[in-house]
Structure formats: C-alpha cells, structure tokens
Amino acid sequence: MLVKRIVRSCILLLVLCLCAGCGEQSDVKRSDIVLDTAVTLTARGEDAQAAIDESMARIRNIDNMVNPNVPDSDVSKLSQNAGTGKWVPLQPETYKMLAVAQDYARKTNGAFDVTTKPLVDLWGIGTDHAKVPTPAELSEAQKKVGWQKLELNEGTHSARLVQKGMGVDLGGIAKGFAVDEVRKIYARYGIKDGLINLGSSSMYALGVNQEGQPWRIGLRHPRKEDAQEKMAILPLENEALSTSGDYERFFEANGTRYHHILDPRTGWPAMSGAMSVTIVAADRVKDGGMLTDILTTAVFVLGPEQGARFLRGQDGIEGAITDGRYQLWTTGNMATDLLEVSPDFHFWQESGENL
Ligand code: AMP
Ligand code: MG
C-alpha cells in the first residue's frame, strides 16, 4: 500500500516537472540601431515577439520626434521657429520631455539644460569635425543657450525658443523616455521578464533573467578601452538604470579629454571630476527611465560631491559616481548592491563612513 502511494506520488511529481518544463519560455531578443544607439530588446512570455516588434516601432517613432536631422521633427521645428515669437505645437511626448527637462534645469541650477544644442553643435564631439572652439566662437554659442529662454505653454502643448539660433537637444533624456515607453508596451503584452537596453546607457531590467535570477548588469570600467572590462556588476530586478561617462564620446587634444557632457554654464565639457555616473530608480519611481537619464547627465555636470548630495534628496533613487582618483561615491544602498567591484576603485569615505 505504502509502496503504491510512493510510486503514485513519484509519477505525479514527474508529470508536474514535465509540465513546468513545457511551460518554460525562452527569451526573444532583437537588436537594431535607433535613436543613434544600439538598442537590444529582450522579452519572455507568449507575446514576446509582438511586444518587441511594437517597441522597436515605438522607439523609431520617438526618434522621429527628437531627431534634429529629420526636417519635420519637433526639435527641428523648434529651431526653425526660434526667435520668431511663434509657438510650436508639439507631440505630447516631446512636450513631456521638455516639461520634465525644464523642471530639472531649475532643480539643478542649469546643470541639465536641453538648450545646450548650439554648444553641442559647436564642439561636434562624436562627429568627424570635433574641435576645441575659439573663445569668440564659445561666447557666441553661449549667448544662445539658457533654459529660461525656452518657454512652454501647457494649455496648447506648445513651446518656443525666444532667440534666433537657439535649439534643443534631447540626447540626454530621449533614451530614458523611450525605456519608459517600452516598459509600458511590455506591460500591455503581459511581459513579466525582460531587458530593455538602449546602448547600455539607459536600461530597464524587468523581472528576472532566464536563470530566474536578477539581471546582472555590467558597469563599464571608465578607463579601459575594452568595453567588456567592468568596473562592477549590478544585479537589477524591476529597476531602471542609466549611465553617463566621459568615455562614451570624446576626443583628445594636447593631453586633455574633451567629452560630450557639456557644462552649459561654462560652455566646456564638464570638468567636475566625475568619470562616470550610474543611477538606478526603483520601480515605484514615475518615469524612472527618463529621470535616471536626466540625472546621470546632471550629476556628471554637478560633480561627485554636489551630485551625490543632490541624489540623496531623491526618493527611490541611488547612484554611483566614479571620480578621476578612482574613488567611488555612492548613495542609498548602492555600496552594498555593487558586486565584483574592480580593485582599481575604492569607496570614497568621509569620517570613516560611506556617503
Ligand atoms: P548622456 O549621454 O545621457 O549623459 O547625454 C549626453 C547628451 O546630452 C549629449 O550627447 C548631448 O546631446 C546632451 N547634453 C550634453 N550636455 C548636456 C547638459 N548639460 N544638459 C542636457 N543635455 C546635455
Ligand atoms: Mg543622460
């Protein structure tokens, strides 16, 4: 009798295991170049393929709103009408990005400023005409920069740039915005696990990886040429992450590194002491992808000390900042969350305590 019952239990267990095996789904993955970056979308679930296809189309659609090389994009229209006094009606997406950007321009005293475009164009970093501008060119470009000269009209979802020659550059925010949009599409398709990866600089790690573990995100070592060399590993589960670094786009002249994150207040690449900034937002943070994207750029400009102080005031947000002395400044639980930290780095300490 007992033997029979054991055999029956074993058969039941075997059937259950086989069923679980049948239900196991593998990750669907697709990569493409959109928003000027290598986008890789991974999703698991019955509708993974459909979710990924719709997400890619959505990112392309966002690109068409923010791309200055697309003549009828929102940002092109803003530049074309700069200084004319005309209000430019915008897509809700562009309006939202600009409204949040202005909020953070105010909060960071202009460290984050989407009107930096004339300076971005002048430096040309990441293009084949990158150069150190003359002081005259710099002061001319700087006159056309200033977040207070970008006006928004909430009632009509329109905006205008008050001075001729002005422009907006959404390169420090659009990828994060796109991450949030893909996240919403995944939710609509019932995707519980996946990785939304825009050029490794803006990501969302949904649920768990194929092994049932948190996604392991490698943070790039800011001073190794090989992009595979890591500064640390960060396990993520239902969190958004962005990274900004001076290694992403730069050129060197006379022993100085000129990179793509500009300090709108000086007109020069930010020389705040930071080499890289990584920020994570908990799932409860609204627009977490967009916020982490904004914050990495802003904190890079503010520098490790001011930047870390700023981050500590943000709910659900934690960050890691590396400085030129290979010190790692952390906020929230980041110091304990980071794994396999490269021995090149040591945690910044004040009175024996981590930040
Ligand atoms: P990220 O790589 O997210 O830090 O964004 C950098 C990109 O944002 C640059 O390539 C520029 O297009 C733009 N950008 C540069 N400096 C700033 C700034 N201070 N505020 C806002 N956007 C910026
Ligand atoms: Mg950014």
Tab-separated table of C-alpha atoms and ligand atoms in Angstrom:
chain	number	residue	atom	x	y	z
A	1	MET	CA	0.000	0.000	0.000
A	2	LEU	CA	2.735	2.406	1.062
A	3	VAL	CA	4.840	1.468	-1.962
A	4	LYS	CA	1.857	2.141	-4.258
A	5	ARG	CA	1.339	5.552	-2.711
A	6	ILE	CA	5.019	6.440	-3.101
A	7	VAL	CA	5.005	5.328	-6.746
A	8	ARG	CA	1.852	7.392	-7.390
A	9	SER	CA	3.461	10.445	-5.753
A	10	CYS	CA	6.586	9.994	-7.846
A	11	ILE	CA	4.550	9.794	-11.072
A	12	LEU	CA	2.611	12.937	-10.084
A	13	LEU	CA	5.868	14.771	-9.346
A	14	LEU	CA	7.311	13.695	-12.701
A	15	VAL	CA	4.220	14.915	-14.568
A	16	LEU	CA	4.362	18.245	-12.737
A	17	CYS	CA	8.060	18.660	-13.574
A	18	LEU	CA	7.425	17.871	-17.240
A	19	CYS	CA	4.570	20.371	-17.362
A	20	ALA	CA	6.763	23.061	-15.846
A	21	GLY	CA	9.348	22.180	-18.497
A	22	CYS	CA	6.783	22.549	-21.284
A	23	GLY	CA	5.732	25.968	-19.990
A	24	GLU	CA	9.270	27.289	-19.788
A	25	GLN	CA	9.744	30.022	-22.342
A	26	SER	CA	12.971	31.216	-23.781
A	27	ASP	CA	13.949	34.835	-24.247
A	28	VAL	CA	13.130	36.561	-27.513
A	29	LYS	CA	15.761	39.113	-28.478
A	30	ARG	CA	16.049	41.746	-31.205
A	31	SER	CA	18.692	44.406	-31.860
A	32	ASP	CA	18.614	47.471	-34.069
A	33	ILE	CA	20.180	50.909	-34.362
A	34	VAL	CA	17.625	53.511	-33.308
A	35	LEU	CA	17.960	56.854	-31.509
A	36	ASP	CA	21.576	56.861	-32.650
A	37	THR	CA	22.291	53.866	-30.422
A	38	ALA	CA	22.363	50.076	-30.391
A	39	VAL	CA	19.016	49.017	-28.991
A	40	THR	CA	18.601	45.426	-27.740
A	41	LEU	CA	15.217	44.311	-26.518
A	42	THR	CA	14.772	41.024	-24.692
A	43	ALA	CA	11.428	39.669	-23.532
A	44	ARG	CA	9.984	36.417	-22.231
A	45	GLY	CA	6.345	35.415	-22.484
A	46	GLU	CA	3.783	34.286	-25.028
A	47	ASP	CA	3.581	37.661	-26.745
A	48	ALA	CA	7.277	38.489	-26.509
A	49	GLN	CA	7.791	38.828	-30.256
A	50	ALA	CA	4.799	41.135	-30.720
A	51	ALA	CA	5.866	43.243	-27.721
A	52	ILE	CA	9.374	43.624	-29.107
A	53	ASP	CA	8.169	44.497	-32.621
A	54	GLU	CA	5.810	47.162	-31.316
A	55	SER	CA	8.524	48.509	-29.002
A	56	MET	CA	11.037	48.914	-31.828
A	57	ALA	CA	8.436	50.773	-33.882
A	58	ARG	CA	7.711	52.990	-30.875
A	59	ILE	CA	11.384	53.881	-30.387
A	60	ARG	CA	11.638	54.730	-34.081
A	61	ASN	CA	8.575	56.924	-33.708
A	62	ILE	CA	10.192	58.765	-30.751
A	63	ASP	CA	13.372	59.157	-32.798
A	64	ASN	CA	11.340	60.942	-35.478
A	65	MET	CA	10.183	63.498	-32.896
A	66	VAL	CA	13.582	64.283	-31.388
A	67	ASN	CA	15.974	63.814	-34.302
A	68	PRO	CA	17.427	67.145	-35.498
A	69	ASN	CA	18.235	65.546	-38.872
A	70	VAL	CA	14.564	64.833	-39.549
A	71	PRO	CA	13.282	68.115	-41.077
A	72	ASP	CA	9.773	67.949	-39.605
A	73	SER	CA	10.739	66.576	-36.176
A	74	ASP	CA	9.557	68.596	-33.185
A	75	VAL	CA	13.098	69.692	-32.356
A	76	SER	CA	13.710	70.807	-35.969
A	77	LYS	CA	10.514	72.863	-35.911
A	78	LEU	CA	11.579	74.496	-32.647
A	79	SER	CA	14.929	75.539	-34.150
A	80	GLN	CA	13.307	76.734	-37.388
A	81	ASN	CA	10.950	78.996	-35.438
A	82	ALA	CA	13.457	80.192	-32.833
A	83	GLY	CA	13.285	83.943	-32.323
A	84	THR	CA	10.098	84.393	-34.396
A	85	GLY	CA	7.808	84.516	-31.379
A	86	LYS	CA	5.680	81.697	-32.841
A	87	TRP	CA	4.503	78.898	-30.557
A	88	VAL	CA	5.309	75.472	-31.995
A	89	PRO	CA	2.666	72.786	-31.302
A	90	LEU	CA	4.394	69.610	-30.110
A	91	GLN	CA	3.651	65.920	-29.856
A	92	PRO	CA	2.658	65.065	-26.262
A	93	GLU	CA	5.862	63.004	-25.934
A	94	THR	CA	8.153	65.904	-26.829
A	95	TYR	CA	6.171	68.244	-24.615
A	96	LYS	CA	6.530	65.886	-21.675
A	97	MET	CA	10.290	65.552	-22.167
A	98	LEU	CA	10.678	69.323	-22.343
A	99	ALA	CA	8.494	69.920	-19.277
A	100	VAL	CA	10.471	67.443	-17.157
A	101	ALA	CA	13.763	68.757	-18.558
A	102	GLN	CA	12.812	72.293	-17.525
A	103	ASP	CA	11.884	71.070	-14.060
A	104	TYR	CA	15.351	69.527	-13.655
A	105	ALA	CA	17.072	72.528	-15.204
A	106	ARG	CA	15.524	74.556	-12.398
A	107	LYS	CA	16.357	71.971	-9.724
A	108	THR	CA	19.994	71.662	-10.858
A	109	ASN	CA	20.553	75.382	-11.438
A	110	GLY	CA	21.039	74.789	-15.135
A	111	ALA	CA	23.480	71.855	-14.909
A	112	PHE	CA	20.945	69.950	-17.014
A	113	ASP	CA	19.873	72.167	-19.875
A	114	VAL	CA	18.381	70.948	-23.161
A	115	THR	CA	19.080	74.316	-24.818
A	116	THR	CA	22.785	73.385	-24.825
A	117	LYS	CA	22.417	72.476	-28.527
A	118	PRO	CA	24.443	75.405	-30.007
A	119	LEU	CA	27.372	74.286	-27.831
A	120	VAL	CA	26.862	70.615	-28.722
A	121	ASP	CA	26.952	71.574	-32.428
A	122	LEU	CA	29.993	73.822	-31.974
A	123	TRP	CA	32.099	71.175	-30.229
A	124	GLY	CA	30.882	68.451	-32.605
A	125	ILE	CA	32.001	65.738	-30.198
A	126	GLY	CA	31.328	62.299	-31.642
A	127	THR	CA	31.387	63.670	-35.211
A	128	ASP	CA	34.287	63.871	-37.671
A	129	HIS	CA	34.519	67.649	-37.204
A	130	ALA	CA	35.091	67.725	-33.440
A	131	LYS	CA	37.392	70.544	-32.367
A	132	VAL	CA	38.240	72.878	-29.489
A	133	PRO	CA	36.370	76.090	-30.340
A	134	THR	CA	37.899	79.566	-30.114
A	135	PRO	CA	36.872	81.800	-27.191
A	136	ALA	CA	34.929	84.004	-29.620
A	137	GLU	CA	33.002	81.011	-31.002
A	138	LEU	CA	32.289	79.819	-27.491
A	139	SER	CA	30.898	83.112	-26.247
A	140	GLU	CA	28.793	83.474	-29.412
A	141	ALA	CA	27.286	79.996	-28.877
A	142	GLN	CA	26.775	80.572	-25.170
A	143	LYS	CA	24.579	83.575	-25.869
A	144	LYS	CA	22.112	81.173	-27.496
A	145	VAL	CA	21.986	78.834	-24.505
A	146	GLY	CA	19.777	79.148	-21.429
A	147	TRP	CA	16.839	77.113	-20.201
A	148	GLN	CA	14.949	80.285	-19.216
A	149	LYS	CA	14.795	81.139	-22.922
A	150	LEU	CA	12.767	78.013	-23.680
A	151	GLU	CA	9.109	78.755	-22.978
A	152	LEU	CA	6.392	76.134	-22.617
A	153	ASN	CA	2.635	76.527	-22.901
A	154	GLU	CA	0.895	73.730	-21.079
A	155	GLY	CA	-2.587	74.618	-22.336
A	156	THR	CA	-1.634	74.231	-26.000
A	157	HIS	CA	1.241	71.733	-25.582
A	158	SER	CA	3.487	74.081	-27.479
A	159	ALA	CA	6.874	75.682	-26.947
A	160	ARG	CA	9.098	78.409	-28.325
A	161	LEU	CA	12.719	79.428	-28.189
A	162	VAL	CA	12.956	83.143	-27.653
A	163	GLN	CA	16.166	83.801	-29.550
A	164	LYS	CA	17.239	83.137	-33.127
A	165	GLY	CA	19.902	80.435	-33.422
A	166	MET	CA	18.662	78.526	-30.375
A	167	GLY	CA	17.857	74.816	-30.424
A	168	VAL	CA	17.049	71.930	-28.125
A	169	ASP	CA	18.997	68.689	-27.839
A	170	LEU	CA	17.180	65.797	-26.207
A	171	GLY	CA	20.210	63.471	-26.311
A	172	GLY	CA	20.376	63.419	-22.501
A	173	ILE	CA	16.764	62.397	-21.964
A	174	ALA	CA	15.171	60.711	-25.017
A	175	LYS	CA	16.685	57.267	-24.470
A	176	GLY	CA	15.382	57.162	-20.909
A	177	PHE	CA	11.979	58.325	-22.096
A	178	ALA	CA	11.985	55.527	-24.694
A	179	VAL	CA	12.827	52.968	-21.987
A	180	ASP	CA	9.699	54.006	-20.066
A	181	GLU	CA	7.586	53.729	-23.216
A	182	VAL	CA	8.858	50.205	-23.966
A	183	ARG	CA	8.203	49.280	-20.350
A	184	LYS	CA	4.538	50.276	-20.858
A	185	ILE	CA	4.301	48.214	-24.056
A	186	TYR	CA	5.786	45.175	-22.265
A	187	ALA	CA	3.171	45.600	-19.515
A	188	ARG	CA	0.372	45.732	-22.076
A	189	TYR	CA	1.550	42.432	-23.572
A	190	GLY	CA	1.810	40.825	-20.140
A	191	ILE	CA	5.600	40.516	-20.292
A	192	LYS	CA	6.921	39.894	-16.784
A	193	ASP	CA	10.592	39.331	-17.570
A	194	GLY	CA	12.855	41.118	-19.988
A	195	LEU	CA	15.674	43.534	-20.532
A	196	ILE	CA	15.224	46.857	-22.286
A	197	ASN	CA	18.673	48.043	-23.275
A	198	LEU	CA	19.380	51.267	-25.149
A	199	GLY	CA	23.095	51.311	-25.817
A	200	SER	CA	23.868	50.171	-22.250
A	201	SER	CA	23.355	53.790	-21.215
A	202	SER	CA	19.634	53.543	-20.444
A	203	MET	CA	18.024	50.287	-19.393
A	204	TYR	CA	15.148	48.662	-17.579
A	205	ALA	CA	15.541	45.225	-16.028
A	206	LEU	CA	12.107	43.625	-15.775
A	207	GLY	CA	11.635	40.614	-13.510
A	208	VAL	CA	14.371	38.011	-13.675
A	209	ASN	CA	16.726	36.511	-16.233
A	210	GLN	CA	16.492	33.071	-17.824
A	211	GLU	CA	18.089	31.506	-14.734
A	212	GLY	CA	15.433	33.025	-12.518
A	213	GLN	CA	17.977	35.439	-11.043
A	214	PRO	CA	18.089	39.261	-11.080
A	215	TRP	CA	19.559	40.592	-14.321
A	216	ARG	CA	23.300	41.170	-13.952
A	217	ILE	CA	24.265	44.497	-15.453
A	218	GLY	CA	27.965	45.077	-16.062
A	219	LEU	CA	29.046	48.675	-15.443
A	220	ARG	CA	31.832	49.589	-17.795
A	221	HIS	CA	35.263	50.462	-16.444
A	222	PRO	CA	35.639	54.151	-17.426
A	223	ARG	CA	39.333	53.900	-18.250
A	224	LYS	CA	39.678	50.578	-20.099
A	225	GLU	CA	39.461	50.667	-23.859
A	226	ASP	CA	37.846	47.259	-23.963
A	227	ALA	CA	34.149	47.900	-23.351
A	228	GLN	CA	33.885	44.422	-21.833
A	229	GLU	CA	36.101	45.379	-18.869
A	230	LYS	CA	33.846	46.055	-15.921
A	231	MET	CA	34.022	48.477	-13.032
A	232	ALA	CA	31.409	46.384	-11.190
A	233	ILE	CA	28.313	44.246	-11.606
A	234	LEU	CA	24.916	45.479	-10.523
A	235	PRO	CA	22.071	42.972	-10.081
A	236	LEU	CA	18.743	44.551	-11.029
A	237	GLU	CA	15.138	43.409	-10.732
A	238	ASN	CA	12.342	45.773	-11.761
A	239	GLU	CA	14.603	48.794	-11.803
A	240	ALA	CA	15.671	51.416	-14.336
A	241	LEU	CA	19.335	52.247	-14.810
A	242	SER	CA	21.232	54.931	-16.692
A	243	THR	CA	24.917	55.604	-17.068
A	244	SER	CA	26.766	58.654	-18.397
A	245	GLY	CA	30.512	58.642	-18.826
A	246	ASP	CA	33.298	60.723	-20.312
A	247	TYR	CA	34.427	57.620	-22.238
A	248	GLU	CA	31.281	57.360	-24.340
A	249	ARG	CA	32.064	60.089	-26.882
A	250	PHE	CA	35.234	62.142	-26.688
A	251	PHE	CA	38.349	63.298	-28.461
A	252	GLU	CA	41.739	64.152	-27.051
A	253	ALA	CA	43.867	67.191	-27.831
A	254	ASN	CA	47.003	68.360	-26.001
A	255	GLY	CA	46.560	65.611	-23.431
A	256	THR	CA	43.038	66.717	-22.478
A	257	ARG	CA	39.910	64.619	-22.903
A	258	TYR	CA	37.010	66.596	-24.388
A	259	HIS	CA	33.811	64.641	-23.916
A	260	HIS	CA	30.150	65.030	-24.839
A	261	ILE	CA	28.672	66.105	-21.492
A	262	LEU	CA	28.847	69.873	-21.534
A	263	ASP	CA	28.590	72.313	-18.675
A	264	PRO	CA	26.137	74.867	-20.073
A	265	ARG	CA	27.406	77.417	-17.572
A	266	THR	CA	30.991	77.364	-18.862
A	267	GLY	CA	30.460	76.160	-22.418
A	268	TRP	CA	33.132	73.471	-21.907
A	269	PRO	CA	32.896	69.712	-21.388
A	270	ALA	CA	32.094	69.333	-17.695
A	271	MET	CA	35.308	69.173	-15.684
A	272	SER	CA	33.598	68.290	-12.449
A	273	GLY	CA	35.956	65.476	-11.509
A	274	ALA	CA	33.484	62.737	-12.498
A	275	MET	CA	34.441	59.956	-14.913
A	276	SER	CA	31.122	58.135	-14.867
A	277	VAL	CA	27.750	58.261	-13.179
A	278	THR	CA	25.309	55.358	-12.802
A	279	ILE	CA	21.851	55.883	-11.379
A	280	VAL	CA	19.160	53.358	-10.531
A	281	ALA	CA	15.476	54.068	-9.963
A	282	ALA	CA	13.142	51.729	-8.098
A	283	ASP	CA	10.008	50.539	-9.875
A	284	ARG	CA	7.834	52.943	-7.883
A	285	VAL	CA	9.607	55.990	-9.325
A	286	LYS	CA	7.387	57.505	-12.012
A	287	ASP	CA	9.178	57.939	-15.339
A	288	GLY	CA	12.204	56.181	-13.803
A	289	GLY	CA	13.964	55.671	-17.160
A	290	MET	CA	13.699	59.307	-18.136
A	291	LEU	CA	14.650	60.521	-14.658
A	292	THR	CA	17.765	58.372	-14.412
A	293	ASP	CA	18.796	59.545	-17.878
A	294	ILE	CA	18.419	63.200	-16.877
A	295	LEU	CA	20.066	62.665	-13.525
A	296	THR	CA	23.180	60.936	-14.857
A	297	THR	CA	23.885	63.889	-17.143
A	298	ALA	CA	23.040	66.428	-14.434
A	299	VAL	CA	25.087	64.692	-11.737
A	300	PHE	CA	28.036	64.375	-14.105
A	301	VAL	CA	27.974	68.163	-14.567
A	302	LEU	CA	27.483	68.829	-10.837
A	303	GLY	CA	30.414	66.558	-9.921
A	304	PRO	CA	30.763	63.850	-7.265
A	305	GLU	CA	30.214	65.909	-4.138
A	306	GLN	CA	27.333	68.155	-5.206
A	307	GLY	CA	25.914	65.380	-7.369
A	308	ALA	CA	25.815	62.842	-4.531
A	309	ARG	CA	24.190	65.432	-2.288
A	310	PHE	CA	21.540	66.102	-4.932
A	311	LEU	CA	20.824	62.374	-5.354
A	312	ARG	CA	20.377	61.815	-1.654
A	313	GLY	CA	17.302	64.064	-1.796
A	314	GLN	CA	15.584	61.955	-4.496
A	315	ASP	CA	13.175	59.253	-3.342
A	316	GLY	CA	13.727	55.758	-4.791
A	317	ILE	CA	16.955	56.802	-6.493
A	318	GLU	CA	20.504	55.631	-5.803
A	319	GLY	CA	23.750	56.345	-7.568
A	320	ALA	CA	27.416	55.517	-8.037
A	321	ILE	CA	29.854	58.165	-9.232
A	322	THR	CA	33.479	57.484	-10.129
A	323	ASP	CA	35.981	60.308	-9.954
A	324	GLY	CA	39.415	60.802	-11.512
A	325	ARG	CA	41.098	59.409	-8.400
A	326	TYR	CA	39.243	56.118	-8.829
A	327	GLN	CA	37.062	56.862	-5.830
A	328	LEU	CA	33.548	55.506	-5.886
A	329	TRP	CA	30.922	57.823	-4.413
A	330	THR	CA	27.665	56.040	-3.623
A	331	THR	CA	24.227	56.963	-2.361
A	332	GLY	CA	21.378	54.840	-0.998
A	333	ASN	CA	22.207	51.138	-0.891
A	334	MET	CA	24.475	51.295	-3.908
A	335	ALA	CA	27.654	50.488	-1.971
A	336	THR	CA	26.252	47.103	-0.921
A	337	ASP	CA	24.386	46.474	-4.185
A	338	LEU	CA	27.539	46.616	-6.318
A	339	LEU	CA	29.259	43.255	-6.834
A	340	GLU	CA	32.704	42.330	-8.097
A	341	VAL	CA	33.951	45.924	-7.810
A	342	SER	CA	37.228	46.313	-9.693
A	343	PRO	CA	40.226	46.602	-7.344
A	344	ASP	CA	41.147	49.775	-9.268
A	345	PHE	CA	38.412	51.548	-7.284
A	346	HIS	CA	37.895	52.307	-3.631
A	347	PHE	CA	34.853	53.697	-1.909
A	348	TRP	CA	35.024	57.367	-1.047
A	349	GLN	CA	34.929	57.794	2.685
A	350	GLU	CA	34.121	60.671	4.970
A	351	SER	CA	34.823	60.234	8.673
A	352	GLY	CA	35.072	56.505	8.073
A	353	GLU	CA	31.596	56.263	6.571
A	354	ASN	CA	30.398	55.813	3.040
A	355	LEU	CA	28.148	58.502	1.727
B	1	AMP	P1	24.074	61.373	-21.648
B	1	AMP	O1	24.912	60.525	-22.513
B	1	AMP	O2	22.762	60.810	-21.266
B	1	AMP	O3	24.807	61.939	-20.492
B	1	AMP	O4	23.653	62.638	-22.522
B	1	AMP	C1	24.612	63.406	-23.151
B	1	AMP	C2	23.973	64.056	-24.336
B	1	AMP	O5	23.049	65.050	-23.874
B	1	AMP	C3	24.980	64.794	-25.191
B	1	AMP	O6	25.426	63.992	-26.253
B	1	AMP	C4	24.200	65.992	-25.642
B	1	AMP	O7	23.388	65.634	-26.738
B	1	AMP	C5	23.286	66.296	-24.468
B	1	AMP	N1	23.904	67.133	-23.423
B	1	AMP	C6	25.216	67.416	-23.214
B	1	AMP	N2	25.385	68.182	-22.123
B	1	AMP	C7	24.129	68.381	-21.617
B	1	AMP	C8	23.641	69.090	-20.481
B	1	AMP	N3	24.447	69.716	-19.638
B	1	AMP	N4	22.315	69.082	-20.266
B	1	AMP	C9	21.474	68.428	-21.102
B	1	AMP	N5	21.867	67.748	-22.186
B	1	AMP	C10	23.179	67.715	-22.440
B	2	MG	MG	21.524	61.133	-19.671
